[in-house]
Amino acid sequence: MSVLFAALSGCKDGSKDQPKVEYPETKKVDTTDVYFGTEVPDPYRWLENDTAPEVEDWVERQNEVTFSYLEKIPFRDDIKKRLKDIWNYPKYSAPSKKEGMYFYFKNDGLQNQSVLYMTKDLDKEGQVLLDPNKLSEEGTASLSNSKLSDDGKYLAYGISRGGSDWTEMYVMNVNTKEKLSDHLEWVKFSGIAWKDDGFYYSRYDKPEGSKLSAQNEYHKIYYHKVGTPQSEDKLVHWNPDKPKRNYTAGTTEDERYLLMYESAASHGNALYYKDLEKENDEFHKLAEGFEYEHSVVDHMDGKFIVKTNYKAPKYRLVLIDPDNPEPENWKDLIPEQESVLQMATIAGNKLVVEYMVDANSKAYVYNMDGEKLHEIDLPGIGSMGSFRGNKKDNEAFYTFSSYVMPSTIYRYNIEENKSEVFRKPEIDFDSEKYETKQVFYESKDGTEIPMFITHKKGLKPDGNNPVYLYGYGGFNVSLTPGFRITMIPFMENGGVFAVPNLRGGGEYGEKWHEAGTKMQKQNVFDDFISAAEYLIDEDYTKPEKIAISGGSNGGLLVGACMTQRPDLFGVALPAVGVMDMLRYHKFTIGWHWAGDYGTSEDSKEMFEYLYNYSPLHNIKDSVEYPATLVTTADHDDRVVPAHSFKFIATLQEKQAGKDPVLIRIETKAGHGAGKPTDKIIEETADKLSFLFYNMNEKPSFE
């Protein structure tokens, strides 16, 4: 293998006048699928077997080329140092309270994972309950979830290894801090629902066979009693006739009712309950699936309080009588409003609800009869999160952040409707020098799309500013304002950070979501492309100064847009993207996304629609594509790395321009959740270095 880097270090700093990279050879195989009479070659099918020695060798050779390129970027170390400097400040979660004891997570600054503390006095530093940084010497184990029992006696927690979605669960005695004998395996997509001295959880049977086989079928709910082996866990529910259903368990705050959420696709669920005070009670259906979403807030006076979008695309709170659960008998507690209902919880015997107004948070307090009492005074444009309070406790905590404001914790008196700053982070970043504004622009079909734009105050729209355009647009996920520490080095160097709220998300309710799904998925790409065109039209930037970024479904967004409009972008950063839209449903949990995407097997029409935008299948010969840095991980078992592998192999084969098209493959890592701090900093430094270098920009941090 020969790689031409000799002249790179001699180039002018920030110049794109660089030699063309020679990529590792990727063999091609004679593989063709036929969809409704259309032959579709898949010459890199062999890359799907990511544990095969020849694929591991390919990964090693690709990483060698990529890191050789990145290491020669002159300001890469400066960016990494700046990221470490600004990252190094104490970060806290909002506290929760159990039996007079407060629990919270804290990261000293650069710890790979946050540590769980407990204390009776929040004015004093607590004692460590669980330090996930000590879970493995290799640093590849991370805390995936955790939950305290209602009496504060036990902590159940899940551990993910190597970034996998598979979780192992353990139990700790909170008083003694002793790790008990409990060890649960093959847990996936599970909550923790305590009942007495045990909890309900979800898992699959032990996987067997190849990675393409049915390892994510027949999801089951079990009850585990603390101190007993997993072999004695009680099977609570599974459906032998429906292998592709997922089941999640919950319990009401008083642990009287067991709740079961059944899902068949990426959105929508059926809802069931079981009265645990009745011996051998069966599950009873409370709400039908799968077109609508239903979630139980709690119960009162014999009725369930349920958040639902049935006949309410922006959601409402209803009371459902379990004896008469038919939808025509539901009673509105808080009817649907003009804005989207995000969150509802009971604290201090009040209903606390959060709404999204043009993707910004607004919060209100209602009494239990559904009468609005007052609005919670939030600091401005931003996102409220992590509201923590108990039903009978007048004290609660919540966080608030914006694109220029790190997450600040507020202590809230529910009865007096007063918020006060509880913890405000001290960070090496002067937020007063930056501003965020929200604009609305027209997409291709005339739909108005909101977008947040953040940059230094006084920035001149001279058509020459670097832009980082980030999007998602799917699965009812809303991109609300939040602090992005990774964007600070970019904005410090004159960068414009832009986040459009694309269709497919949940910013305006279910209709907004549906407008970006299945046969309407192109709307999402049009929205993103129109955002770039708006920024050019408004003289913020020009095409060669635009970097587009997104992960997972957002990686699909970047892949589709860079193949549809390669002329519009200077840099593309697709992360863990869904790039093969014809075969995505054949890998691990991919079938669960069909509610948003449809599949190539549904119909000829659906196949043709997917084929026409699938990033892998729309890379063309003789086209100059933007400088591209694909990122993925070898242990990603959600969006398997084969998507990125096949995409970059095809892109390297067909790229007609001089701009590099590379792949950065993290080893012993997964889809992103639980990634250690040092890995996040390294990956961010590489992305920003690649971005600046290929925009002909030289960042400075003096």
XYZ file of C-alpha atoms in Angstrom:
702
model
C 0.000 0.000 0.000
C 1.370 3.401 -0.958
C -0.048 6.601 0.447
C 0.916 9.989 -0.930
C 1.441 12.244 2.042
C 4.931 13.515 1.346
C 3.841 16.989 0.318
C 1.012 17.411 2.833
C 3.098 18.750 5.705
C 4.746 21.165 3.310
C 1.484 22.707 2.161
C 0.528 26.151 3.271
C -1.347 25.943 6.600
C -5.022 25.489 5.900
C -4.553 25.037 2.154
C -6.618 22.530 0.211
C -3.846 22.310 -2.402
C -2.986 18.821 -1.228
C -2.042 15.611 -3.039
C -4.750 13.137 -3.856
C -4.900 10.396 -1.238
C -4.325 6.823 -2.364
C -6.854 4.639 -0.615
C -6.462 1.015 0.423
C -7.582 -1.425 -2.212
C -11.043 -2.813 -1.494
C -11.893 -5.978 -3.354
C -15.216 -6.372 -5.141
C -17.375 -9.479 -5.257
C -20.020 -10.529 -7.748
C -23.162 -10.076 -5.654
C -26.468 -8.889 -7.077
C -29.945 -8.667 -5.555
C -33.155 -8.423 -7.552
C -35.932 -6.171 -6.280
C -39.183 -6.291 -8.246
C -37.277 -7.036 -11.423
C -34.497 -4.488 -10.830
C -30.978 -5.833 -10.442
C -28.939 -4.064 -7.758
C -25.217 -4.933 -7.501
C -23.697 -5.081 -4.026
C -19.962 -5.552 -4.716
C -18.885 -4.756 -1.153
C -21.285 -7.187 0.530
C -18.311 -8.964 2.129
C -17.748 -5.925 4.358
C -20.968 -6.765 6.216
C -19.146 -9.552 8.049
C -17.284 -7.131 10.291
C -15.716 -9.844 12.482
C -14.065 -11.623 9.549
C -10.235 -11.379 9.511
C -10.213 -9.812 6.035
C -12.624 -7.097 7.190
C -10.574 -6.432 10.309
C -7.521 -6.092 8.068
C -9.444 -3.656 5.840
C -10.415 -1.616 8.921
C -6.793 -1.436 10.006
C -5.633 -0.279 6.565
C -8.381 2.358 6.313
C -7.534 3.721 9.763
C -3.854 3.855 8.837
C -4.626 6.087 5.868
C -7.053 8.271 7.811
C -4.884 8.829 10.870
C -1.807 9.433 8.730
C -3.791 12.200 7.047
C -5.131 13.671 10.293
C -1.769 13.582 12.082
C -0.258 15.873 9.488
C -2.830 18.636 9.954
C -0.730 21.315 11.691
C -3.347 22.605 14.151
C -4.873 19.276 15.212
C -3.088 19.247 18.585
C -4.107 22.862 19.250
C -7.771 21.968 18.764
C -7.455 18.955 21.032
C -5.786 21.039 23.736
C -8.500 23.707 23.524
C -11.209 21.071 23.807
C -9.554 19.624 26.912
C -9.242 23.058 28.485
C -12.905 23.975 28.048
C -14.114 20.468 28.917
C -12.322 20.512 32.239
C -14.989 21.862 34.587
C -17.264 20.084 37.119
C -20.551 18.883 35.635
C -23.549 17.839 37.730
C -26.904 16.249 37.076
C -30.087 17.481 38.714
C -30.458 15.714 42.090
C -33.198 13.205 42.815
C -34.440 12.382 46.291
C -35.237 9.033 47.902
C -36.143 8.625 51.573
C -34.419 11.850 52.645
C -31.257 11.130 50.658
C -30.178 13.019 47.537
C -28.534 11.285 44.585
C -26.726 12.958 41.711
C -24.062 12.376 39.083
C -20.892 14.439 38.963
C -17.964 14.576 36.568
C -14.879 16.369 37.885
C -14.100 17.588 34.398
C -12.221 15.104 32.255
C -13.403 11.888 33.870
C -14.451 9.421 31.201
C -17.764 8.820 32.944
C -19.766 10.657 35.578
C -19.800 9.280 39.123
C -22.954 8.664 41.184
C -22.943 10.386 44.604
C -25.310 10.384 47.565
C -25.757 12.869 50.411
C -28.234 14.056 53.036
C -27.020 17.641 52.708
C -26.715 19.176 49.252
C -24.521 21.935 50.647
C -21.832 19.329 51.206
C -20.047 17.045 48.760
C -21.633 13.612 48.785
C -20.039 10.214 49.090
C -19.419 8.019 46.061
C -22.048 5.345 45.517
C -20.941 4.060 42.105
C -17.904 5.004 40.038
C -18.348 3.686 36.470
C -14.722 4.605 35.703
C -13.654 1.603 37.757
C -15.821 -0.894 35.892
C -13.033 -2.109 33.631
C -9.318 -1.568 33.351
C -9.580 -1.149 29.587
C -12.126 1.644 29.933
C -14.497 -0.064 27.505
C -17.326 -0.623 30.013
C -19.846 2.137 30.567
C -22.937 2.717 32.668
C -25.931 2.290 30.360
C -28.770 2.863 32.849
C -29.489 2.818 36.561
C -32.411 3.180 38.919
C -32.859 3.287 42.671
C -35.576 1.319 44.377
C -38.326 3.531 45.738
C -37.216 2.916 49.331
C -33.633 3.843 48.428
C -32.408 0.435 49.548
C -31.050 -0.881 46.255
C -29.482 0.421 43.085
C -29.914 -1.602 39.901
C -27.554 -0.627 37.120
C -26.642 -1.753 33.632
C -23.197 -2.038 32.087
C -22.464 -1.876 28.365
C -19.148 -3.223 27.114
C -17.369 -1.923 24.054
C -20.236 0.401 23.216
C -22.710 -2.416 22.573
C -26.471 -2.121 23.096
C -26.271 -5.405 25.015
C -26.339 -4.758 28.742
C -25.353 -6.706 31.838
C -27.225 -5.747 34.988
C -26.073 -5.705 38.596
C -27.483 -4.696 41.979
C -25.882 -2.744 44.825
C -26.913 -2.397 48.456
C -27.042 1.382 48.878
C -26.382 1.410 52.625
C -23.347 -0.856 52.545
C -22.268 -0.006 48.948
C -21.811 -3.737 48.481
C -22.171 -5.149 44.990
C -24.524 -8.103 45.388
C -24.411 -11.453 43.606
C -27.039 -10.473 41.026
C -25.840 -10.671 37.404
C -28.310 -10.480 34.509
C -27.240 -11.037 30.892
C -28.647 -10.494 27.369
C -30.556 -7.406 28.444
C -31.371 -4.955 25.653
C -33.743 -2.010 25.173
C -34.823 -2.328 28.775
C -36.037 -0.141 31.563
C -35.789 -0.908 35.286
C -39.157 -1.049 37.054
C -38.905 -1.703 40.780
C -41.497 -3.673 42.738
C -40.680 -4.541 46.354
C -37.251 -6.242 46.514
C -37.043 -6.868 42.800
C -37.568 -5.280 39.419
C -38.990 -5.907 35.968
C -36.690 -5.743 32.953
C -36.605 -6.764 29.263
C -34.214 -9.092 27.480
C -33.735 -11.515 24.618
C -32.697 -15.133 24.723
C -28.974 -15.771 24.453
C -28.011 -14.963 20.834
C -26.920 -17.738 18.551
C -25.728 -17.871 14.954
C -24.493 -15.091 12.697
C -24.972 -11.368 13.276
C -27.582 -11.286 10.498
C -29.760 -13.874 12.213
C -32.685 -13.202 14.512
C -30.771 -11.995 17.562
C -33.246 -9.203 18.223
C -36.476 -11.169 18.133
C -38.836 -12.424 20.839
C -38.291 -9.650 23.366
C -39.395 -10.775 26.838
C -40.222 -9.157 30.176
C -38.921 -10.823 33.334
C -39.137 -10.135 37.058
C -35.892 -10.460 39.002
C -35.848 -10.780 42.784
C -32.730 -9.342 44.400
C -30.337 -12.016 45.634
C -31.480 -14.772 43.277
C -29.807 -16.102 40.111
C -31.111 -15.055 36.715
C -32.190 -18.624 36.046
C -34.927 -18.147 38.646
C -36.305 -14.952 37.099
C -40.021 -15.119 36.406
C -41.119 -14.728 32.784
C -43.864 -12.091 32.821
C -44.634 -11.687 29.128
C -43.614 -12.648 25.604
C -45.497 -13.225 22.370
C -44.405 -16.339 20.430
C -46.552 -15.259 17.480
C -44.970 -11.802 17.126
C -41.162 -12.056 17.093
C -40.686 -8.432 16.035
C -42.325 -6.732 18.977
C -40.554 -4.916 21.782
C -41.821 -4.813 25.350
C -40.858 -2.352 28.071
C -42.049 -2.518 31.671
C -42.814 0.292 34.096
C -44.474 0.634 37.471
C -46.518 3.447 38.951
C -44.859 5.463 41.717
C -46.706 3.499 44.424
C -45.749 0.225 42.671
C -49.351 -0.915 42.555
C -49.585 -1.234 38.785
C -47.261 -2.902 36.330
C -47.322 -1.128 32.968
C -46.323 -2.727 29.682
C -45.516 -0.799 26.509
C -45.650 -2.844 23.321
C -44.084 -1.431 20.154
C -43.872 -2.799 16.639
C -41.982 -0.045 14.833
C -40.068 3.154 15.434
C -43.082 4.986 16.851
C -46.459 4.172 18.326
C -47.272 1.667 21.064
C -49.986 -0.312 22.733
C -50.403 0.107 26.494
C -51.318 -2.542 29.073
C -51.547 -2.685 32.856
C -51.674 -5.313 35.569
C -52.884 -4.753 39.144
C -50.113 -6.149 41.332
C -52.367 -6.115 44.394
C -54.517 -8.786 42.737
C -52.974 -12.220 42.822
C -52.452 -13.713 39.357
C -53.962 -10.699 37.647
C -53.544 -10.691 33.862
C -52.514 -7.820 31.600
C -55.402 -5.622 30.497
C -55.253 -3.381 27.438
C -55.501 0.316 28.243
C -54.792 1.764 24.781
C -54.564 0.246 21.298
C -51.377 0.275 19.208
C -49.561 1.072 16.994
C -50.559 4.290 15.268
C -50.375 6.459 18.379
C -48.132 6.947 21.390
C -49.337 6.499 24.957
C -47.432 6.813 28.237
C -48.692 6.684 31.821
C -47.829 9.620 34.073
C -49.420 8.038 37.159
C -52.861 7.160 38.484
C -55.370 8.883 40.749
C -58.881 8.157 41.929
C -58.924 4.834 40.132
C -57.960 6.292 36.745
C -54.704 6.443 34.802
C -53.231 9.784 33.748
C -51.937 9.177 30.227
C -50.058 11.353 27.778
C -51.263 10.507 24.273
C -51.377 11.805 20.720
C -54.576 9.944 19.885
C -56.789 12.564 18.221
C -54.189 15.076 19.406
C -51.086 15.275 17.149
C -49.461 17.661 19.645
C -50.398 15.461 22.631
C -52.768 15.863 25.554
C -53.223 14.445 29.043
C -56.271 12.222 29.495
C -57.854 10.216 32.295
C -58.538 6.591 31.365
C -60.902 4.502 33.467
C -59.546 0.918 33.397
C -63.132 -0.359 33.588
C -64.061 1.628 30.473
C -60.822 2.061 28.518
C -62.396 2.711 25.111
C -61.113 6.000 23.614
C -64.588 7.509 23.499
C -64.621 7.313 27.305
C -61.326 9.135 27.819
C -61.596 12.450 29.661
C -59.289 15.371 28.918
C -57.257 16.476 31.916
C -55.158 18.928 29.892
C -56.484 19.212 26.323
C -54.241 19.522 23.279
C -52.679 22.970 22.970
C -51.182 24.892 20.040
C -47.717 23.780 21.157
C -46.343 20.253 21.586
C -46.629 18.696 25.043
C -43.160 17.330 25.803
C -43.200 16.216 29.409
C -45.673 15.733 32.234
C -44.845 14.695 35.775
C -46.394 14.920 39.216
C -44.438 16.768 41.899
C -45.679 18.399 45.076
C -49.185 17.129 44.246
C -49.164 19.295 41.133
C -48.858 18.534 37.436
C -45.705 20.023 35.949
C -45.778 20.107 32.147
C -43.294 21.242 29.524
C -44.266 22.422 26.057
C -42.240 23.084 22.916
C -42.952 26.454 21.322
C -40.990 26.651 18.052
C -38.546 24.139 19.595
C -38.104 26.281 22.756
C -39.165 25.130 26.222
C -42.088 26.600 28.122
C -43.161 25.082 31.447
C -46.365 25.362 33.481
C -47.875 24.099 36.711
C -51.441 22.745 36.868
C -53.451 21.426 39.775
C -54.609 17.818 39.696
C -57.941 18.884 38.220
C -56.210 20.213 35.125
C -56.460 23.915 36.005
C -53.451 26.012 34.997
C -51.919 27.761 38.009
C -48.838 29.528 36.660
C -45.899 29.472 34.282
C -42.404 28.552 35.428
C -40.096 31.459 34.640
C -37.333 30.036 32.430
C -34.215 32.062 31.545
C -34.926 32.515 27.818
C -34.398 30.637 24.542
C -33.336 27.155 25.529
C -34.318 23.738 26.810
C -35.634 22.628 30.157
C -34.637 19.113 31.124
C -34.305 16.524 33.867
C -37.204 17.724 36.033
C -36.785 15.781 39.277
C -39.422 15.843 41.981
C -41.577 13.548 44.110
C -45.341 13.439 44.352
C -45.477 14.600 47.955
C -42.349 16.776 48.044
C -42.566 20.533 47.470
C -38.944 20.708 46.334
C -37.877 19.865 42.780
C -34.863 20.382 40.508
C -34.521 20.968 36.799
C -31.825 21.886 34.300
C -31.829 24.601 31.663
C -29.380 25.122 28.830
C -29.051 26.910 25.509
C -26.578 26.978 22.647
C -24.457 29.505 24.578
C -25.386 28.552 28.165
C -24.014 25.388 29.809
C -26.519 23.253 31.674
C -27.476 25.117 34.859
C -29.376 23.408 37.689
C -32.303 25.197 39.324
C -33.973 24.433 42.629
C -37.707 24.940 42.335
C -40.291 25.553 45.081
C -43.495 24.175 43.587
C -45.934 25.816 45.995
C -44.357 29.270 45.742
C -43.445 28.947 42.045
C -39.923 30.167 42.689
C -36.752 29.034 40.953
C -33.242 29.755 42.147
C -29.895 28.781 40.689
C -28.617 25.733 42.516
C -25.478 25.015 40.497
C -24.038 27.129 37.704
C -20.955 25.759 35.964
C -17.687 27.671 35.810
C -16.345 27.217 32.308
C -13.560 28.749 30.218
C -16.020 30.251 27.745
C -17.480 33.763 27.684
C -21.073 33.196 26.610
C -21.728 36.963 26.623
C -19.740 37.238 23.402
C -22.125 34.937 21.518
C -25.720 35.068 20.411
C -28.425 32.731 19.140
C -31.282 33.764 16.933
C -34.099 31.788 15.405
C -35.014 32.289 11.760
C -37.629 30.735 9.497
C -36.905 29.823 5.895
C -38.858 28.193 3.073
C -38.160 24.638 2.050
C -38.569 23.393 -1.528
C -42.339 22.925 -1.206
C -42.877 26.248 0.565
C -43.057 24.849 4.120
C -41.570 27.184 6.736
C -38.726 25.563 8.652
C -37.256 27.041 11.869
C -33.493 27.182 12.340
C -31.274 28.275 15.226
C -28.137 30.194 14.249
C -25.381 30.768 16.824
C -22.162 32.756 16.407
C -20.051 35.541 17.841
C -21.798 38.858 18.318
C -20.922 41.295 15.571
C -20.202 38.614 12.998
C -20.290 40.110 9.515
C -22.393 38.355 6.863
C -19.729 38.674 4.180
C -20.424 35.350 2.485
C -17.162 33.895 3.743
C -17.905 32.476 7.205
C -17.418 28.764 7.909
C -20.713 27.060 8.742
C -21.386 23.863 10.677
C -24.861 22.732 9.607
C -26.207 19.993 11.864
C -29.433 18.028 11.436
C -31.378 14.886 12.239
C -34.966 14.867 10.943
C -36.474 11.570 12.010
C -38.109 9.289 14.558
C -40.057 12.127 16.204
C -36.788 13.406 17.731
C -36.737 17.133 18.475
C -33.543 19.191 18.266
C -34.046 21.783 20.974
C -31.413 24.348 22.045
C -28.682 22.833 24.168
C -25.081 23.598 24.998
C -22.654 22.032 22.502
C -19.200 22.232 24.030
C -17.820 20.616 20.877
C -18.795 23.718 18.900
C -16.849 26.225 21.019
C -13.515 25.961 19.113
C -15.444 26.303 15.860
C -17.396 29.410 16.923
C -14.312 30.957 18.554
C -12.774 30.967 15.093
C -15.622 32.785 13.395
C -17.770 29.734 12.759
C -21.553 29.778 12.428
C -23.370 26.872 14.081
C -26.759 26.273 12.441
C -29.417 23.739 13.497
C -32.616 23.515 11.417
C -35.665 21.731 12.858
C -36.345 19.441 9.921
C -39.529 17.552 9.207
C -39.400 14.006 10.509
C -38.655 15.389 13.981
C -41.185 16.063 16.718
C -40.899 19.856 17.007
C -44.478 20.443 15.813
C -46.114 17.154 16.716
C -46.996 13.981 14.886
C -47.955 15.628 11.589
C -44.482 17.192 11.424
C -42.979 13.803 12.118
C -45.077 11.996 9.514
C -44.177 14.616 6.891
C -40.622 13.240 6.970
C -41.296 9.503 6.912
C -41.553 6.764 4.296
C -42.712 8.199 0.929
C -42.205 11.717 2.313
C -38.614 11.238 3.466
C -37.312 13.473 0.669
C -38.899 16.407 2.538
C -36.202 16.011 5.200
C -33.395 16.253 2.673
C -35.069 19.198 0.931
C -35.374 20.990 4.280
C -31.665 20.507 4.968
C -30.591 21.554 1.483
C -32.823 24.633 1.733
C -31.169 25.528 5.054
C -27.788 25.631 3.296
C -29.229 27.707 0.470
C -30.739 30.141 2.981
C -27.380 30.629 4.688
C -25.795 31.347 1.301
C -28.594 33.690 0.217
C -28.287 35.615 3.487
C -24.531 36.055 2.898
C -23.439 34.015 5.882
C -21.302 31.747 3.749
C -20.666 30.008 0.435
C -20.809 26.313 -0.539
C -17.129 25.508 0.001
C -17.408 26.872 3.553
C -20.367 24.679 4.581
C -19.808 21.493 6.575
C -22.818 19.218 7.079
C -22.994 16.864 10.028
C -25.344 14.345 11.569
C -25.330 10.966 13.275
C -27.343 7.750 12.844
C -30.504 8.896 11.041
C -28.607 12.186 10.766
C -25.791 10.267 9.065
C -28.356 9.141 6.487
C -29.338 12.804 6.112
C -25.742 13.826 5.375
C -25.208 10.896 3.011
C -28.369 11.644 1.046
C -27.721 15.376 0.806
C -24.066 15.095 -0.227
C -24.994 12.646 -2.994
C -27.950 14.750 -4.168
C -26.181 18.112 -4.004
C -22.406 17.559 -3.924
C -21.954 21.085 -5.280
C -23.560 22.676 -2.226
C -21.178 21.542 0.519
C -17.456 21.765 1.183
C -17.229 19.119 3.918
C -19.434 16.177 4.893
C -19.263 14.476 8.297
C -21.682 11.521 8.324
C -21.513 9.624 11.625
C -22.746 6.050 12.203
C -25.149 6.598 9.321
C -27.848 4.390 7.824
C -26.389 4.307 4.304
C -27.844 1.140 2.742
C -31.575 1.747 2.637
C -32.272 -1.507 0.803
C -30.819 -3.797 3.469
C -30.896 -1.801 6.735
C -33.774 -3.901 8.106
C -31.699 -7.089 7.868
C -29.202 -6.022 10.537
C -29.763 -6.328 14.324
C -32.612 -3.985 15.352
C -32.912 -2.306 11.936
C -36.353 -3.814 11.277
C -37.674 -1.624 14.090
C -37.062 1.508 11.985
C -39.473 0.482 9.238
C -42.161 2.732 10.722
C -40.119 5.734 9.617
C -38.454 4.346 6.509
C -40.529 1.536 5.015
C -38.521 -1.352 3.541
C -37.374 -2.423 0.098
C -39.575 -5.514 0.447
C -42.832 -3.636 1.115
C -43.739 -2.848 -2.493
C -42.226 -1.918 -5.832
C -43.096 1.707 -5.154
C -41.412 1.701 -1.733
C -38.322 -0.029 -3.120
C -37.979 2.545 -5.902
C -38.395 5.422 -3.444
C -35.685 4.061 -1.135
C -33.407 3.206 -4.061
C -33.676 6.764 -5.376
C -32.230 8.306 -2.198
C -30.227 5.523 -0.534
C -26.778 7.143 -0.070
C -24.874 3.962 -0.935
C -26.742 3.508 -4.214
C -26.559 7.122 -5.388
C -22.807 7.655 -5.504
C -22.071 8.312 -9.157
C -18.982 8.148 -11.348
C -17.299 11.356 -12.521
C -18.736 13.474 -9.677
C -16.657 15.660 -7.358
C -17.902 14.958 -3.851
C -17.115 17.142 -0.827
C -14.235 16.334 1.485
C -15.756 13.553 3.577
C -14.854 12.038 6.929
C -17.138 9.128 7.742
C -17.087 8.061 11.401
C -18.263 4.756 12.807
C -17.282 2.142 15.403
C -16.430 -1.521 15.088
C -18.811 -2.544 17.907
C -21.854 -0.565 16.761
C -24.674 -3.116 16.939
C -27.441 -0.604 16.325
C -26.405 0.932 12.994
C -23.884 -1.733 12.062
C -20.576 -0.423 10.650
C -21.232 -2.214 7.343
C -23.323 0.814 6.328
C -20.308 3.108 6.634
C -17.863 0.513 5.298
C -19.740 -0.039 2.042
C -20.462 3.666 1.638
C -16.837 4.764 1.943
C -15.572 1.913 -0.245
C -17.953 3.062 -2.994
C -17.105 6.726 -2.453
C -13.364 6.060 -2.641
C -13.915 4.078 -5.837
C -15.937 6.790 -7.594
C -14.688 10.126 -6.193
C -13.669 12.266 -9.181
C -12.442 15.264 -7.206
C -9.231 15.853 -5.266
C -10.916 16.235 -1.892
C -10.230 13.342 0.484
C -12.950 10.825 1.342
C -11.875 8.962 4.476
C -13.299 6.811 7.240
C -12.399 6.956 10.918
C -13.276 3.681 12.652
C -13.261 3.731 16.453
C -12.282 0.389 17.946
C -13.895 -1.122 21.048
C -16.720 1.402 20.750
C -20.369 1.443 19.704
C -23.132 3.720 18.484
C -22.131 6.617 20.701
C -23.924 6.357 24.037
C -21.527 5.903 26.938
C -18.465 6.840 24.914
C -15.692 7.959 27.317
C -14.728 11.617 27.473
C -11.229 11.129 26.082
C -12.626 9.346 23.007
C -15.191 12.106 22.437
C -12.484 14.767 22.618
C -10.207 12.874 20.227
C -12.978 12.311 17.680
C -14.174 15.919 17.919
C -10.628 17.219 17.439
C -10.253 15.048 14.347
C -13.550 16.220 12.866
C -12.836 19.896 13.472
C -9.272 19.545 12.170
C -10.530 17.875 9.002
C -13.220 20.547 8.644
C -10.919 23.562 9.077
C -8.203 22.109 6.865
C -10.584 21.383 4.004
C -12.210 24.817 4.310
C -8.845 26.524 3.951
C -9.148 27.901 7.483
C -6.399 28.143 10.080
C -7.854 28.245 13.618
C -6.112 30.122 16.401
C -6.597 29.828 20.177
C -4.399 32.609 21.511
